[in-house]
Amino acid sequence: MAYNLQGIVRKASTNLTVEFDRLAYATQNFANVNTNGYKAIRFEDVIDADGSVHGVERIDTKTGDYLITNNPLDIALQGAGYIPVTTPNGEIRYTRDGAFMKNKEGYLVTKTGDLVGSGIKIDGSCVKIEIKPNGDVFTYKDLIKEPDYVGTIPVVQFENPEALKDVGSNEYIATQNSGAMKLVEDHNYIKQHGIERSNIDVISEIYMVSRINASILATTSLMKAVDQMYQQAINITE
């Protein structure tokens, strides 16, 4: 298929915009290498019928490595899914960052103060907290007595988790493309006394950035060449 100069410039400009968008996502991934439970964002190429390229954002749902912390309020999801949390204004979000803490009322919350599940209150006088693999939370006021059940940390899944929307603070919201939330029952995904690391592959990200830079340089060189052709054409007509 033959293209005129205007068509070449238009497609090169579109492709250059896509590469800069991809570079922005790669930079975001690098910045979150040490963020608990962070999922890498991929910006995949989609080629249109006319040969131009645009990008589609996707979340890499691969599970990150497990890091032992020995903190009884730290948990890691070792399976597919997310933990629903509720923001102070009532919005439901989803996270895999299990570095939880207690707020001043004793409720289990995220680092940003979002309520875990429907509200799990932990008595400040307890001497031990036990979180079962299925999310059930028990507190002990006396190690020789039976514990008290105080709630369950829920785990939910989506039909298409790659389409969840990243809204910052290591949290996501559902979208039309992600599908409806479904509660996972009878699972053993939760592991206490540790957190899930990010799933960023640093070597792959470095390679990706190198490819993006090369593509940007090639596209800008093409646009400079086309500009020179324009100038030559103008000189000929004059």
Short mmCIF file of C-alpha atoms in Angstrom, two decimals:
data_model
loop_
_atom_site.label_atom_id
_atom_site.label_comp_id
_atom_site.label_asym_id
_atom_site.label_seq_id
_atom_site.Cartn_x
_atom_site.Cartn_y
_atom_site.Cartn_z
CA MET A 1 0.00 0.00 0.00
CA ALA A 2 1.42 3.39 -0.99
CA TYR A 3 1.18 6.38 1.33
CA ASN A 4 1.53 10.06 0.54
CA LEU A 5 3.66 12.29 2.77
CA GLN A 6 0.67 13.50 4.79
CA GLY A 7 -0.34 9.90 5.51
CA ILE A 8 3.18 9.00 6.62
CA VAL A 9 3.31 11.99 8.97
CA ARG A 10 -0.13 11.22 10.42
CA LYS A 11 0.72 7.57 11.14
CA ALA A 12 4.17 8.42 12.50
CA SER A 13 2.62 11.00 14.85
CA THR A 14 0.06 8.48 16.10
CA ASN A 15 2.71 5.83 16.65
CA LEU A 16 4.96 8.32 18.44
CA THR A 17 2.10 9.21 20.82
CA VAL A 18 1.60 5.52 21.59
CA GLU A 19 5.30 5.06 22.35
CA PHE A 20 5.31 8.01 24.76
CA ASP A 21 2.23 6.55 26.48
CA ARG A 22 3.99 3.21 26.76
CA LEU A 23 7.06 4.92 28.20
CA ALA A 24 4.87 6.59 30.84
CA TYR A 25 3.48 3.21 31.94
CA ALA A 26 6.97 1.70 32.06
CA THR A 27 8.08 4.60 34.25
CA GLN A 28 5.09 3.99 36.54
CA ASN A 29 6.05 0.32 36.81
CA PHE A 30 9.61 1.22 37.77
CA ALA A 31 8.33 3.62 40.43
CA ASN A 32 6.30 0.80 42.03
CA VAL A 33 8.93 -1.95 42.13
CA ASN A 34 8.79 -1.91 45.95
CA THR A 35 5.03 -1.36 46.28
CA ASN A 36 3.28 -4.26 48.03
CA GLY A 37 1.04 -6.29 45.72
CA TYR A 38 1.48 -3.87 42.80
CA LYS A 39 0.57 -5.27 39.39
CA ALA A 40 2.52 -4.18 36.35
CA ILE A 41 0.60 -2.25 33.71
CA ARG A 42 1.14 -3.25 30.10
CA PHE A 43 0.38 -1.01 27.12
CA GLU A 44 -0.13 -3.41 24.23
CA ASP A 45 -0.09 -2.54 20.54
CA VAL A 46 -3.26 -2.76 18.48
CA ILE A 47 -2.81 -2.24 14.73
CA ASP A 48 -5.72 -0.67 12.90
CA ALA A 49 -6.77 -1.62 9.37
CA ASP A 50 -4.96 1.41 7.95
CA GLY A 51 -1.66 0.40 9.55
CA SER A 52 -1.69 2.93 12.39
CA VAL A 53 -1.06 1.79 15.96
CA HIS A 54 -2.87 2.55 19.18
CA GLY A 55 -2.39 1.09 22.64
CA VAL A 56 -4.61 -0.80 25.08
CA GLU A 57 -3.92 -0.74 28.83
CA ARG A 58 -3.86 -4.14 30.54
CA ILE A 59 -3.00 -5.24 34.08
CA ASP A 60 -0.51 -8.09 34.52
CA THR A 61 -2.30 -10.27 37.10
CA LYS A 62 0.65 -12.60 37.83
CA THR A 63 1.17 -13.18 41.58
CA GLY A 64 4.23 -11.52 43.12
CA ASP A 65 6.75 -13.13 45.47
CA TYR A 66 5.93 -13.67 49.15
CA LEU A 67 7.92 -11.67 51.73
CA ILE A 68 7.86 -12.73 55.39
CA THR A 69 7.35 -9.80 57.80
CA ASN A 70 6.19 -11.60 60.99
CA ASN A 71 3.58 -8.85 61.42
CA PRO A 72 0.27 -10.55 62.40
CA LEU A 73 -1.73 -7.92 60.50
CA ASP A 74 0.17 -8.51 57.25
CA ILE A 75 -1.35 -10.90 54.74
CA ALA A 76 -0.58 -11.94 51.19
CA LEU A 77 -2.91 -13.33 48.56
CA GLN A 78 -1.35 -16.45 47.07
CA GLY A 79 -4.00 -16.95 44.43
CA ALA A 80 -6.15 -15.04 41.95
CA GLY A 81 -8.35 -12.30 43.36
CA TYR A 82 -8.52 -9.05 45.29
CA ILE A 83 -9.56 -7.87 48.72
CA PRO A 84 -12.49 -5.41 48.70
CA VAL A 85 -12.01 -2.26 50.78
CA THR A 86 -14.29 0.69 51.48
CA THR A 87 -13.05 4.26 51.33
CA PRO A 88 -14.20 6.88 53.88
CA ASN A 89 -16.70 8.20 51.32
CA GLY A 90 -18.22 4.74 50.80
CA GLU A 91 -16.59 3.79 47.50
CA ILE A 92 -15.76 0.10 47.02
CA ARG A 93 -12.26 -0.56 45.75
CA TYR A 94 -10.05 -3.64 45.42
CA THR A 95 -6.45 -4.26 46.44
CA ARG A 96 -3.79 -6.93 46.87
CA ASP A 97 -1.75 -4.84 49.29
CA GLY A 98 -2.24 -6.75 52.53
CA ALA A 99 -0.08 -4.55 54.78
CA PHE A 100 -2.99 -3.78 57.09
CA MET A 101 -3.17 -1.94 60.40
CA LYS A 102 -5.72 -0.95 63.04
CA ASN A 103 -7.33 2.49 63.10
CA LYS A 104 -8.14 4.32 66.31
CA GLU A 105 -11.46 2.47 66.59
CA GLY A 106 -9.69 -0.88 66.29
CA TYR A 107 -10.90 -1.71 62.76
CA LEU A 108 -8.63 -3.37 60.22
CA VAL A 109 -7.73 -0.82 57.53
CA THR A 110 -5.32 -0.24 54.64
CA LYS A 111 -2.43 2.22 54.79
CA THR A 112 -4.73 4.90 53.38
CA GLY A 113 -7.42 4.23 56.01
CA ASP A 114 -9.83 2.23 53.87
CA LEU A 115 -11.93 -0.31 55.77
CA VAL A 116 -11.10 -3.96 55.02
CA GLY A 117 -14.16 -5.97 54.02
CA SER A 118 -17.35 -5.04 55.84
CA GLY A 119 -15.49 -4.07 59.01
CA ILE A 120 -13.30 -6.29 61.19
CA LYS A 121 -12.78 -4.93 64.70
CA ILE A 122 -9.87 -6.21 66.74
CA ASP A 123 -9.91 -5.81 70.51
CA GLY A 124 -6.86 -3.95 71.71
CA SER A 125 -6.58 -6.25 74.73
CA CYS A 126 -6.05 -9.42 72.68
CA VAL A 127 -2.69 -11.16 72.97
CA LYS A 128 -2.75 -12.95 69.62
CA ILE A 129 -4.34 -12.47 66.20
CA GLU A 130 -4.78 -15.44 63.88
CA ILE A 131 -5.84 -15.12 60.26
CA LYS A 132 -6.78 -18.40 58.63
CA PRO A 133 -6.02 -19.24 54.96
CA ASN A 134 -9.74 -18.74 54.16
CA GLY A 135 -9.67 -15.21 55.65
CA ASP A 136 -11.35 -15.94 58.99
CA VAL A 137 -9.92 -13.70 61.73
CA PHE A 138 -9.67 -14.87 65.35
CA THR A 139 -8.38 -13.03 68.41
CA TYR A 140 -7.08 -14.54 71.65
CA LYS A 141 -7.49 -12.78 74.98
CA ASP A 142 -5.95 -15.81 76.68
CA LEU A 143 -3.79 -18.36 74.87
CA ILE A 144 -5.24 -21.26 76.84
CA LYS A 145 -8.84 -20.37 75.96
CA GLU A 146 -10.79 -20.63 72.72
CA PRO A 147 -10.35 -17.63 70.40
CA ASP A 148 -13.07 -15.19 69.40
CA TYR A 149 -14.16 -15.00 65.75
CA VAL A 150 -14.23 -11.32 64.71
CA GLY A 151 -14.82 -11.45 60.97
CA THR A 152 -13.58 -12.66 57.60
CA ILE A 153 -11.30 -10.94 55.12
CA PRO A 154 -13.16 -11.51 51.83
CA VAL A 155 -11.54 -12.39 48.51
CA VAL A 156 -13.25 -11.58 45.21
CA GLN A 157 -12.49 -12.32 41.59
CA PHE A 158 -13.42 -10.83 38.22
CA GLU A 159 -14.04 -12.50 34.90
CA ASN A 160 -11.53 -10.18 33.23
CA PRO A 161 -9.22 -8.72 35.93
CA GLU A 162 -6.92 -7.24 33.29
CA ALA A 163 -9.62 -4.64 32.66
CA LEU A 164 -9.76 -3.30 36.24
CA LYS A 165 -8.95 0.39 36.48
CA ASP A 166 -5.99 1.56 38.56
CA VAL A 167 -7.16 4.52 40.68
CA GLY A 168 -3.97 5.04 42.68
CA SER A 169 -3.05 4.12 46.27
CA ASN A 170 -2.49 0.57 44.97
CA GLU A 171 -6.25 0.11 44.52
CA TYR A 172 -8.54 -0.70 41.61
CA ILE A 173 -12.18 -0.27 40.69
CA ALA A 174 -14.36 -2.48 38.53
CA THR A 175 -15.15 -1.48 34.93
CA GLN A 176 -17.69 -2.62 32.41
CA ASN A 177 -15.03 -4.76 30.73
CA SER A 178 -13.78 -6.35 33.97
CA GLY A 179 -17.18 -7.87 34.66
CA ALA A 180 -19.00 -8.11 37.97
CA MET A 181 -17.30 -8.96 41.25
CA LYS A 182 -17.72 -12.55 42.48
CA LEU A 183 -17.02 -13.64 46.05
CA VAL A 184 -14.58 -16.56 46.34
CA GLU A 185 -15.68 -19.18 48.86
CA ASP A 186 -13.84 -22.14 50.41
CA HIS A 187 -10.39 -20.91 49.38
CA ASN A 188 -6.99 -21.03 51.06
CA TYR A 189 -5.42 -18.02 49.34
CA ILE A 190 -4.52 -15.94 52.40
CA LYS A 191 -1.13 -16.25 54.06
CA GLN A 192 -0.52 -14.42 57.34
CA HIS A 193 2.71 -12.81 58.59
CA GLY A 194 3.86 -11.65 55.18
CA ILE A 195 3.08 -9.54 52.14
CA GLU A 196 3.01 -10.00 48.39
CA ARG A 197 5.73 -8.11 46.56
CA SER A 198 5.11 -6.34 43.26
CA ASN A 199 5.24 -8.55 40.17
CA ILE A 200 7.56 -6.16 38.31
CA ASP A 201 10.30 -7.92 36.33
CA VAL A 202 13.02 -5.27 36.40
CA ILE A 203 15.07 -6.84 33.60
CA SER A 204 12.03 -7.02 31.31
CA GLU A 205 11.14 -3.41 32.11
CA ILE A 206 14.67 -2.24 31.23
CA TYR A 207 14.48 -4.14 27.95
CA MET A 208 11.07 -2.60 27.25
CA VAL A 209 12.33 0.93 27.87
CA SER A 210 15.28 0.29 25.52
CA ARG A 211 12.89 -0.85 22.79
CA ILE A 212 10.63 2.15 23.34
CA ASN A 213 13.55 4.57 23.11
CA ALA A 214 14.74 2.92 19.91
CA SER A 215 11.25 3.15 18.42
CA ILE A 216 10.93 6.82 19.39
CA LEU A 217 14.30 7.62 17.80
CA ALA A 218 13.38 5.74 14.62
CA THR A 219 10.00 7.49 14.33
CA THR A 220 11.46 10.96 14.94
CA SER A 221 14.15 10.25 12.32
CA LEU A 222 11.43 9.28 9.85
CA MET A 223 9.53 12.50 10.55
CA LYS A 224 12.71 14.54 10.04
CA ALA A 225 13.29 12.78 6.71
CA VAL A 226 9.72 13.52 5.63
CA ASP A 227 10.19 17.16 6.65
CA GLN A 228 13.29 17.36 4.46
CA MET A 229 11.29 15.90 1.58
CA TYR A 230 8.66 18.61 2.11
CA GLN A 231 11.33 21.30 2.02
CA GLN A 232 12.81 19.88 -1.17
CA ALA A 233 9.36 19.76 -2.77
CA ILE A 234 8.74 23.37 -1.83
CA ASN A 235 12.09 24.44 -3.27
CA ILE A 236 11.32 22.66 -6.56
CA THR A 237 7.97 24.41 -6.94
CA GLU A 238 9.61 27.74 -6.29
#
